[in-house]
PDB file of C-alpha atoms and ligand atoms in Angstrom:
ATOM      1  CA  MET Q1339      95.633  76.840  65.383  1.00 87.00           C
ATOM      2  CA  SER Q1340      99.106  78.300  65.890  1.00 92.00           C
ATOM      3  CA  LEU Q1341      99.802  81.920  66.681  1.00 95.00           C
ATOM      4  CA  PRO Q1342     102.451  83.739  64.633  1.00 91.00           C
ATOM      5  CA  ILE Q1343     105.733  84.228  66.556  1.00 92.00           C
ATOM      6  CA  ASN Q1344     106.579  87.662  65.076  1.00 94.00           C
ATOM      7  CA  SER Q1345     109.754  88.105  67.171  1.00 93.00           C
ATOM      8  CA  ASP Q1346     111.092  90.856  64.906  1.00 94.00           C
ATOM      9  CA  LEU Q1347     107.814  92.757  65.066  1.00 95.00           C
ATOM     10  CA  TRP Q1348     107.688  92.565  68.865  1.00 95.00           C
ATOM     11  CA  GLN Q1349     111.248  93.801  69.013  1.00 95.00           C
ATOM     12  CA  SER Q1350     110.949  96.608  66.466  1.00 94.00           C
ATOM     13  CA  THR Q1351     107.632  97.973  67.777  1.00 94.00           C
ATOM     14  CA  LEU Q1352     107.851  97.399  71.534  1.00 92.00           C
ATOM     15  CA  ASN Q1353     111.560  96.807  72.093  1.00 90.00           C
ATOM     16  CA  TRP Q1354     110.598  93.548  73.826  1.00 92.00           C
ATOM     17  CA  THR Q1355     110.426  89.901  72.754  1.00 95.00           C
ATOM     18  CA  PRO Q1356     108.547  87.127  74.569  1.00 96.00           C
ATOM     19  CA  SER Q1357     110.701  84.255  75.853  1.00 97.00           C
ATOM     20  CA  GLU Q1358     109.931  80.781  74.529  1.00 96.00           C
ATOM     21  CA  PHE Q1359     107.979  80.115  77.714  1.00 97.00           C
ATOM     22  CA  GLN Q1360     105.947  83.320  77.360  1.00 97.00           C
ATOM     23  CA  GLN Q1361     105.295  82.453  73.715  1.00 97.00           C
ATOM     24  CA  SER Q1362     103.934  79.058  74.799  1.00 97.00           C
ATOM     25  CA  GLN Q1363     101.719  80.796  77.384  1.00 97.00           C
ATOM     26  CA  PHE Q1364     100.350  83.127  74.673  1.00 98.00           C
ATOM     27  CA  GLN Q1365      99.572  80.042  72.584  1.00 97.00           C
ATOM     28  CA  GLN Q1366      97.816  78.380  75.543  1.00 97.00           C
ATOM     29  CA  LEU Q1367      95.815  81.557  76.156  1.00 97.00           C
ATOM     30  CA  TYR Q1368      94.734  81.579  72.513  1.00 97.00           C
ATOM     31  CA  THR Q1369      93.662  77.924  72.708  1.00 96.00           C
ATOM     32  CA  GLU Q1370      91.664  78.638  75.880  1.00 96.00           C
ATOM     33  CA  VAL Q1371      89.903  81.639  74.318  1.00 96.00           C
ATOM     34  CA  LEU Q1372      89.007  79.629  71.201  1.00 95.00           C
ATOM     35  CA  SER Q1373      87.547  76.797  73.240  1.00 94.00           C
ATOM     36  CA  GLY Q1374      85.823  79.192  75.688  1.00 94.00           C
ATOM     37  CA  ASN Q1375      84.278  80.970  72.721  1.00 92.00           C
ATOM     38  CA  GLN Q1376      82.332  77.816  71.834  1.00 89.00           C
ATOM     39  CA  ARG Q1377      80.374  78.055  75.126  1.00 90.00           C
ATOM     40  CA  LEU Q1378      80.526  81.776  75.858  1.00 90.00           C
ATOM     41  CA  ASN Q1379      80.424  84.796  73.633  1.00 87.00           C
ATOM     42  CA  LEU Q1380      83.917  86.051  74.542  1.00 88.00           C
ATOM     43  CA  THR Q1381      85.343  87.725  71.449  1.00 87.00           C
ATOM     44  CA  ARG Q1382      84.868  88.169  67.722  1.00 89.00           C
ATOM     45  CA  ILE Q1383      88.646  88.217  67.281  1.00 89.00           C
ATOM     46  CA  THR Q1384      89.596  84.607  66.541  1.00 89.00           C
ATOM     47  CA  SER Q1385      92.016  84.284  63.603  1.00 95.00           C
ATOM     48  CA  PRO Q1386      95.674  83.789  64.705  1.00 96.00           C
ATOM     49  CA  GLU Q1387      96.877  87.090  63.190  1.00 96.00           C
ATOM     50  CA  GLU Q1388      93.956  89.074  64.543  1.00 96.00           C
ATOM     51  CA  PHE Q1389      94.341  87.558  67.999  1.00 97.00           C
ATOM     52  CA  TRP Q1390      98.065  88.346  67.972  1.00 97.00           C
ATOM     53  CA  GLU Q1391      97.484  91.955  66.952  1.00 97.00           C
ATOM     54  CA  LYS Q1392      94.257  92.966  68.691  1.00 96.00           C
ATOM     55  CA  HIS Q1393      94.571  90.946  71.890  1.00 97.00           C
ATOM     56  CA  LEU Q1394      98.288  90.324  72.504  1.00 97.00           C
ATOM     57  CA  TRP Q1395     100.141  93.187  70.861  1.00 97.00           C
ATOM     58  CA  ASP Q1396      97.468  95.769  71.694  1.00 97.00           C
ATOM     59  CA  SER Q1397      97.396  94.674  75.364  1.00 97.00           C
ATOM     60  CA  LEU Q1398     101.168  94.964  75.684  1.00 96.00           C
ATOM     61  CA  ARG Q1399     101.371  98.263  73.813  1.00 94.00           C
ATOM     62  CA  GLY Q1400     100.064  99.962  76.980  1.00 90.00           C
ATOM     63  CA  PHE Q1401     103.305  99.012  78.804  1.00 85.00           C
ATOM     64  CA  PHE Q1402     106.043  99.063  76.170  1.00 77.00           C
ATOM     65  CA  PRO Q1403     107.901 101.212  75.402  1.00 64.00           C
ATOM     66  CA  GLY Q1404     107.205 102.293  78.962  1.00 63.00           C
ATOM     67  CA  ALA Q1405     109.058 105.509  79.669  1.00 66.00           C
ATOM     68  CA  TYR Q1406     106.295 106.505  82.110  1.00 76.00           C
ATOM     69  CA  LEU Q1407     106.291 103.174  84.008  1.00 79.00           C
ATOM     70  CA  ASP Q1408     109.122 101.637  85.991  1.00 79.00           C
ATOM     71  CA  LEU Q1409     109.025  98.147  84.510  1.00 78.00           C
ATOM     72  CA  ASN Q1410     111.821  96.937  86.792  1.00 78.00           C
ATOM     73  CA  GLN Q1411     109.993  97.661  90.014  1.00 82.00           C
ATOM     74  CA  SER Q1412     107.265  95.285  91.214  1.00 82.00           C
ATOM     75  CA  GLN Q1413     103.799  96.807  90.863  1.00 92.00           C
ATOM     76  CA  LYS Q1414     100.266  96.065  92.003  1.00 97.00           C
ATOM     77  CA  LEU Q1415      97.859  96.326  89.097  1.00 97.00           C
ATOM     78  CA  ILE Q1416      94.090  96.201  88.584  1.00 98.00           C
ATOM     79  CA  ASP Q1417      92.437  95.569  85.196  1.00 98.00           C
ATOM     80  CA  ILE Q1418      88.857  96.860  85.221  1.00 98.00           C
ATOM     81  CA  GLY Q1419      86.234  95.301  82.914  1.00 98.00           C
ATOM     82  CA  THR Q1420      88.756  92.634  81.911  1.00 98.00           C
ATOM     83  CA  GLY Q1421      86.163  90.575  79.945  1.00 97.00           C
ATOM     84  CA  ALA Q1422      87.997  87.426  78.787  1.00 97.00           C
ATOM     85  CA  GLY Q1423      91.192  88.804  80.414  1.00 98.00           C
ATOM     86  CA  PHE Q1424      92.375  91.724  78.257  1.00 97.00           C
ATOM     87  CA  PRO Q1425      94.688  93.483  78.656  1.00 98.00           C
ATOM     88  CA  GLY Q1426      95.260  91.780  82.062  1.00 98.00           C
ATOM     89  CA  LEU Q1427      96.298  88.249  81.050  1.00 98.00           C
ATOM     90  CA  PRO Q1428      98.871  89.147  78.345  1.00 98.00           C
ATOM     91  CA  LEU Q1429     100.328  91.763  80.725  1.00 97.00           C
ATOM     92  CA  ALA Q1430     100.536  89.190  83.550  1.00 97.00           C
ATOM     93  CA  ILE Q1431     102.383  86.795  81.228  1.00 97.00           C
ATOM     94  CA  ALA Q1432     104.813  89.574  80.275  1.00 95.00           C
ATOM     95  CA  GLN Q1433     105.397  90.709  83.894  1.00 94.00           C
ATOM     96  CA  PRO Q1434     105.344  87.507  85.979  1.00 95.00           C
ATOM     97  CA  THR Q1435     106.607  89.207  89.158  1.00 94.00           C
ATOM     98  CA  TRP Q1436     103.849  91.813  89.320  1.00 95.00           C
ATOM     99  CA  ASP Q1437     100.614  91.359  91.238  1.00 97.00           C
ATOM    100  CA  PHE Q1438      97.585  91.331  88.884  1.00 98.00           C
ATOM    101  CA  ASN Q1439      93.921  91.727  89.881  1.00 98.00           C
ATOM    102  CA  LEU Q1440      91.372  91.198  87.106  1.00 98.00           C
ATOM    103  CA  VAL Q1441      87.810  92.417  87.664  1.00 98.00           C
ATOM    104  CA  ASP Q1442      84.585  92.240  85.697  1.00 98.00           C
ATOM    105  CA  SER Q1443      80.926  92.647  86.598  1.00 98.00           C
ATOM    106  CA  THR Q1444      79.935  89.573  84.520  1.00 97.00           C
ATOM    107  CA  ARG Q1445      80.260  86.300  86.427  1.00 97.00           C
ATOM    108  CA  LYS Q1446      80.622  83.988  83.418  1.00 96.00           C
ATOM    109  CA  LYS Q1447      83.555  86.016  82.080  1.00 97.00           C
ATOM    110  CA  ILE Q1448      85.342  85.871  85.435  1.00 97.00           C
ATOM    111  CA  GLN Q1449      84.624  82.133  85.570  1.00 97.00           C
ATOM    112  CA  PHE Q1450      86.430  81.810  82.242  1.00 97.00           C
ATOM    113  CA  VAL Q1451      89.348  83.968  83.447  1.00 98.00           C
ATOM    114  CA  HIS Q1452      89.557  81.888  86.625  1.00 98.00           C
ATOM    115  CA  GLU Q1453      89.793  78.627  84.645  1.00 97.00           C
ATOM    116  CA  THR Q1454      92.400  80.166  82.349  1.00 98.00           C
ATOM    117  CA  ILE Q1455      94.544  81.308  85.289  1.00 98.00           C
ATOM    118  CA  GLN Q1456      94.489  77.684  86.577  1.00 97.00           C
ATOM    119  CA  THR Q1457      95.292  76.164  83.183  1.00 97.00           C
ATOM    120  CA  LEU Q1458      98.144  78.576  82.491  1.00 97.00           C
ATOM    121  CA  LYS Q1459      99.363  78.295  86.102  1.00 96.00           C
ATOM    122  CA  LEU Q1460      99.691  82.025  86.634  1.00 97.00           C
ATOM    123  CA  PRO Q1461     100.484  82.443  90.346  1.00 95.00           C
ATOM    124  CA  ASN Q1462     100.614  86.246  90.075  1.00 96.00           C
ATOM    125  CA  VAL Q1463      96.970  86.718  88.991  1.00 98.00           C
ATOM    126  CA  ARG Q1464      93.660  86.682  90.841  1.00 97.00           C
ATOM    127  CA  CYS Q1465      90.231  87.598  89.539  1.00 98.00           C
ATOM    128  CA  PHE Q1466      86.854  88.510  90.962  1.00 97.00           C
ATOM    129  CA  VAL Q1467      83.331  89.605  90.057  1.00 98.00           C
ATOM    130  CA  GLU Q1468      82.595  93.194  91.053  1.00 98.00           C
ATOM    131  CA  ARG Q1469      81.521  96.579  89.732  1.00 98.00           C
ATOM    132  CA  ALA Q1470      84.224  99.231  89.503  1.00 98.00           C
ATOM    133  CA  GLU Q1471      81.983 101.700  91.374  1.00 98.00           C
ATOM    134  CA  ALA Q1472      81.676  99.307  94.351  1.00 98.00           C
ATOM    135  CA  LEU Q1473      85.419  98.536  94.443  1.00 98.00           C
ATOM    136  CA  GLY Q1474      86.269 102.227  94.471  1.00 98.00           C
ATOM    137  CA  GLN Q1475      84.337 102.674  97.748  1.00 98.00           C
ATOM    138  CA  ASP Q1476      85.683  99.483  99.336  1.00 98.00           C
ATOM    139  CA  SER Q1477      88.642 100.165 101.659  1.00 97.00           C
ATOM    140  CA  ARG Q1478      90.265  96.850 100.646  1.00 97.00           C
ATOM    141  CA  HIS Q1479      90.647  98.242  97.122  1.00 98.00           C
ATOM    142  CA  ARG Q1480      90.404 102.035  97.310  1.00 98.00           C
ATOM    143  CA  GLU Q1481      93.813 103.740  96.852  1.00 98.00           C
ATOM    144  CA  GLN Q1482      95.581 100.328  96.889  1.00 98.00           C
ATOM    145  CA  TYR Q1483      96.958 100.028  93.328  1.00 98.00           C
ATOM    146  CA  ASP Q1484     100.032 101.355  91.496  1.00 96.00           C
ATOM    147  CA  ILE Q1485      98.519 100.866  88.036  1.00 96.00           C
ATOM    148  CA  ALA Q1486      94.964 100.558  86.674  1.00 97.00           C
ATOM    149  CA  THR Q1487      94.280  99.431  83.100  1.00 97.00           C
ATOM    150  CA  ILE Q1488      90.956  99.647  81.269  1.00 98.00           C
ATOM    151  CA  ARG Q1489      90.135  98.741  77.651  1.00 97.00           C
ATOM    152  CA  ALA Q1490      86.844  99.061  75.765  1.00 95.00           C
ATOM    153  CA  VAL Q1491      84.666  99.500  78.876  1.00 96.00           C
ATOM    154  CA  ALA Q1492      83.129 103.003  78.614  1.00 96.00           C
ATOM    155  CA  THR Q1493      83.906 106.593  77.571  1.00 95.00           C
ATOM    156  CA  ALA Q1494      87.244 107.970  78.774  1.00 95.00           C
ATOM    157  CA  THR Q1495      85.532 110.142  81.399  1.00 96.00           C
ATOM    158  CA  VAL Q1496      83.726 107.142  82.891  1.00 97.00           C
ATOM    159  CA  CYS Q1497      86.906 105.031  82.749  1.00 97.00           C
ATOM    160  CA  ALA Q1498      88.726 107.749  84.714  1.00 97.00           C
ATOM    161  CA  GLU Q1499      86.043 107.743  87.422  1.00 98.00           C
ATOM    162  CA  TYR Q1500      86.350 103.925  87.661  1.00 98.00           C
ATOM    163  CA  CYS Q1501      90.178 103.889  87.782  1.00 98.00           C
ATOM    164  CA  ILE Q1502      91.403 106.922  89.725  1.00 98.00           C
ATOM    165  CA  PRO Q1503      89.825 106.118  93.141  1.00 98.00           C
ATOM    166  CA  LEU Q1504      91.576 102.701  93.081  1.00 98.00           C
ATOM    167  CA  LEU Q1505      95.043 104.222  92.594  1.00 98.00           C
ATOM    168  CA  LYS Q1506      97.519 105.231  95.284  1.00 97.00           C
ATOM    169  CA  VAL Q1507      98.587 108.878  95.036  1.00 97.00           C
ATOM    170  CA  GLY Q1508     101.273 108.908  92.345  1.00 95.00           C
ATOM    171  CA  GLY Q1509      99.703 105.846  90.643  1.00 95.00           C
ATOM    172  CA  THR Q1510      99.116 105.521  86.905  1.00 95.00           C
ATOM    173  CA  ALA Q1511      95.981 104.711  84.902  1.00 96.00           C
ATOM    174  CA  ILE Q1512      96.276 103.441  81.327  1.00 96.00           C
ATOM    175  CA  LEU Q1513      93.172 103.993  79.208  1.00 96.00           C
ATOM    176  CA  TYR Q1514      93.186 101.987  75.961  1.00 96.00           C
ATOM    177  CA  ARG Q1515      91.177 103.815  73.294  1.00 95.00           C
ATOM    178  CA  GLY Q1516      90.467 103.484  69.573  1.00 91.00           C
ATOM    179  CA  GLN Q1517      89.847 106.856  67.949  1.00 87.00           C
ATOM    180  CA  TRP Q1518      90.452 109.955  70.031  1.00 92.00           C
ATOM    181  CA  THR Q1519      88.996 113.435  69.503  1.00 91.00           C
ATOM    182  CA  GLU Q1520      89.601 116.902  70.891  1.00 90.00           C
ATOM    183  CA  TYR Q1521      86.060 116.905  72.271  1.00 90.00           C
ATOM    184  CA  GLU Q1522      86.801 113.738  74.269  1.00 92.00           C
ATOM    185  CA  GLN Q1523      90.018 115.286  75.509  1.00 91.00           C
ATOM    186  CA  ASP Q1524      88.204 118.409  76.777  1.00 91.00           C
ATOM    187  CA  GLU Q1525      85.600 116.279  78.547  1.00 92.00           C
ATOM    188  CA  LEU Q1526      88.310 114.129  80.094  1.00 95.00           C
ATOM    189  CA  ASN Q1527      90.325 117.121  81.317  1.00 94.00           C
ATOM    190  CA  ALA Q1528      87.261 118.533  83.093  1.00 93.00           C
ATOM    191  CA  ALA Q1529      86.680 115.160  84.781  1.00 95.00           C
ATOM    192  CA  LEU Q1530      90.329 114.738  85.764  1.00 96.00           C
ATOM    193  CA  GLU Q1531      90.315 118.055  87.589  1.00 93.00           C
ATOM    194  CA  GLN Q1532      87.433 116.822  89.747  1.00 94.00           C
ATOM    195  CA  LEU Q1533      89.201 113.510  90.346  1.00 96.00           C
ATOM    196  CA  GLY Q1534      92.530 115.071  91.378  1.00 94.00           C
ATOM    197  CA  SER Q1535      94.363 113.621  88.428  1.00 96.00           C
ATOM    198  CA  GLU Q1536      96.142 114.776  85.286  1.00 96.00           C
ATOM    199  CA  LEU Q1537      96.718 113.602  81.738  1.00 95.00           C
ATOM    200  CA  LEU Q1538     100.444 112.808  81.485  1.00 93.00           C
ATOM    201  CA  HIS Q1539     100.585 111.456  78.010  1.00 90.00           C
ATOM    202  CA  CYS Q1540      98.337 110.907  75.009  1.00 91.00           C
ATOM    203  CA  GLU Q1541      99.935 108.496  72.551  1.00 91.00           C
ATOM    204  CA  THR Q1542      98.379 107.813  69.176  1.00 92.00           C
ATOM    205  CA  PHE Q1543      99.800 105.008  67.040  1.00 92.00           C
ATOM    206  CA  VAL Q1544      98.830 102.337  64.511  1.00 94.00           C
ATOM    207  CA  THR Q1545      98.801  98.577  65.061  1.00 95.00           C
ATOM    208  CA  PRO Q1546     101.575  96.715  63.206  1.00 96.00           C
ATOM    209  CA  LEU Q1547      99.559  94.352  60.963  1.00 96.00           C
ATOM    210  CA  THR Q1548      96.386  96.182  59.913  1.00 96.00           C
ATOM    211  CA  GLU Q1549      97.465  99.743  60.728  1.00 96.00           C
ATOM    212  CA  SER Q1550      94.381 100.409  62.850  1.00 95.00           C
ATOM    213  CA  ARG Q1551      94.476 103.648  64.814  1.00 95.00           C
ATOM    214  CA  ARG Q1552      94.788 103.435  68.588  1.00 95.00           C
ATOM    215  CA  THR Q1553      95.321 105.854  71.462  1.00 94.00           C
ATOM    216  CA  CYS Q1554      96.718 105.200  74.919  1.00 94.00           C
ATOM    217  CA  LEU Q1555      96.025 107.788  77.597  1.00 95.00           C
ATOM    218  CA  ILE Q1556      98.311 107.808  80.592  1.00 95.00           C
ATOM    219  CA  LEU Q1557      96.851 109.450  83.703  1.00 96.00           C
ATOM    220  CA  ARG Q1558      98.693 110.244  86.911  1.00 95.00           C
ATOM    221  CA  LYS Q1559      96.858 110.533  90.243  1.00 97.00           C
ATOM    222  CA  SER Q1560      98.167 113.666  91.958  1.00 95.00           C
ATOM    223  CA  PHE Q1561      95.904 113.973  95.033  1.00 96.00           C
ATOM    224  CA  PRO Q1562      93.778 111.658  97.211  1.00 97.00           C
ATOM    225  CA  THR Q1563      90.329 111.181  95.655  1.00 96.00           C
ATOM    226  CA  HIS Q1564      87.394 112.967  97.297  1.00 96.00           C
ATOM    227  CA  PRO Q1565      85.150 110.382  99.096  1.00 96.00           C
ATOM    228  CA  PHE Q1566      82.312 111.448  96.764  1.00 96.00           C
ATOM    229  CA  TYR Q1567      83.987 109.442  93.932  1.00 97.00           C
ATOM    230  CA  PRO Q1568      83.279 107.011  92.440  1.00 98.00           C
ATOM    231  CA  ARG Q1569      79.553 107.701  92.535  1.00 97.00           C
ATOM    232  CA  ALA Q1570      76.958 104.925  93.004  1.00 97.00           C
ATOM    233  CA  ILE Q1571      76.625 102.037  90.533  1.00 97.00           C
ATOM    234  CA  GLY Q1572      75.383 103.269  87.152  1.00 97.00           C
ATOM    235  CA  ILE Q1573      75.747 106.993  87.914  1.00 96.00           C
ATOM    236  CA  PRO Q1574      79.136 107.495  86.174  1.00 96.00           C
ATOM    237  CA  THR Q1575      77.624 106.375  82.850  1.00 96.00           C
ATOM    238  CA  GLN Q1576      74.258 108.108  83.370  1.00 95.00           C
ATOM    239  CA  LYS Q1577      75.735 111.450  84.414  1.00 93.00           C
ATOM    240  CA  PRO Q1578      79.284 111.680  83.043  1.00 92.00           C
ATOM    241  CA  LEU Q1579      81.449 113.793  85.316  1.00 92.00           C
ATOM    242  CA  SER Q1580      82.191 116.791  83.157  1.00 74.00           C
ATOM    243  CA  SER Q1581      78.506 117.763  83.131  1.00 53.00           C
ATOM    244  CA  THR Q1582      78.060 117.259  86.897  1.00 54.00           C
ATOM    245  CA  PRO Q1583      78.222 120.490  88.913  1.00 55.00           C
ATOM    246  CA  ILE Q1584      81.123 120.213  91.345  1.00 53.00           C
ATOM    247  CA  THR Q1585      79.021 122.002  93.996  1.00 54.00           C
ATOM    248  CA  GLU Q1586      77.191 118.705  94.677  1.00 52.00           C
ATOM    249  CA  PHE Q1587      79.692 117.928  97.428  1.00 53.00           C
ATOM    250  CA  ASP Q1588      81.105 121.371  98.306  1.00 47.00           C
TER     251      ASP Q1588
HETATM  252  N1  SAH S1493      88.643  94.690  78.452  1.00 58.20           N
HETATM  253  C1  SAH S1493      88.139  93.595  77.629  1.00 58.20           C
HETATM  254  C2  SAH S1493      86.609  93.503  77.625  1.00 58.20           C
HETATM  255  C3  SAH S1493      85.882  94.693  77.101  1.00 58.20           C
HETATM  256  S1  SAH S1493      84.105  94.459  77.094  1.00 58.20           S
HETATM  257  C4  SAH S1493      88.698  93.730  76.229  1.00 58.20           C
HETATM  258  O1  SAH S1493      89.229  94.773  75.886  1.00 58.20           O
HETATM  259  O2  SAH S1493      88.596  92.750  75.454  1.00 58.20           O
HETATM  260  C5  SAH S1493      83.658  95.457  78.501  1.00 58.20           C
HETATM  261  C6  SAH S1493      83.633  94.669  79.797  1.00 58.20           C
HETATM  262  O3  SAH S1493      83.488  95.597  80.860  1.00 58.20           O
HETATM  263  C7  SAH S1493      82.459  93.706  79.895  1.00 58.20           C
HETATM  264  O4  SAH S1493      82.943  92.408  80.152  1.00 58.20           O
HETATM  265  C8  SAH S1493      81.608  94.244  81.072  1.00 58.20           C
HETATM  266  O5  SAH S1493      81.041  93.201  81.848  1.00 58.20           O
HETATM  267  C9  SAH S1493      82.639  95.045  81.850  1.00 58.20           C
HETATM  268  N2  SAH S1493      82.110  96.195  82.622  1.00 58.20           N
HETATM  269  C10 SAH S1493      81.333  97.202  82.159  1.00 58.20           C
HETATM  270  N3  SAH S1493      81.061  98.093  83.134  1.00 58.20           N
HETATM  271  C11 SAH S1493      81.690  97.636  84.263  1.00 58.20           C
HETATM  272  C12 SAH S1493      81.787  98.116  85.618  1.00 58.20           C
HETATM  273  N4  SAH S1493      81.169  99.243  85.979  1.00 58.20           N
HETATM  274  N5  SAH S1493      82.514  97.398  86.492  1.00 58.20           N
HETATM  275  C13 SAH S1493      83.121  96.237  86.119  1.00 58.20           C
HETATM  276  N6  SAH S1493      83.077  95.736  84.850  1.00 58.20           N
HETATM  277  C14 SAH S1493      82.359  96.417  83.936  1.00 58.20           C
END
């Protein structure tokens, strides 16, 4: 099945258009996901229009229009809970000079991503199986990244605890959300204070084909993360930060 090209839509919504080569890589990615879906339960989003909107456009919306990111400077990025490679793979196709690291705790998903990286010949991407909580305490990954992305993995508070320790001071986390409420924002702000980070930007928008509501939260890491974070595997989801007394490590 062929993906729609939608050049005008890319241009009018994101002020960016894929080159012919990037378009062919998007098509290859789609073909890989469809065939991978026959063996593995990767995604429910399979029609060409849906794939274009919910996997390609939505992934790239986190970057463009990117007033808060310097798209011209090379960046080291980590995509946490990448699943079948979203938003990491579309972003890596769009920014071929950046260094992409795609992580998931499920081995069969990373196996799929690995095969896809080989098929699409993406030299700027590597992938590995790991938990975000373990990476955040591993000196090879802690405070090593300029950008962290995370889509559909956990609540915003948990996503912040996964992402922030991996960022360099001054780095940016992009949290891809669906609906967004004031309650979630209050919870997130409490967590960000503990993580030495701040909410720079909260952008709500609709997707261009089905007008589904989406929110992108842009976080900036202001201070080094206390060694206490991220907490042990499973704790961020069991005891979300905002309800954890800060005195635990004081
Ligand atoms: N980001 C993808 C997949 C979302 S599904 C997309 O938007 O399509 C959520 C994924 O997060 C799953 O593949 C799951 O294995 C992974 N995940 C959940 N908790 C994780 C953790 N603590 N560390 C690493 N990966 C995790």
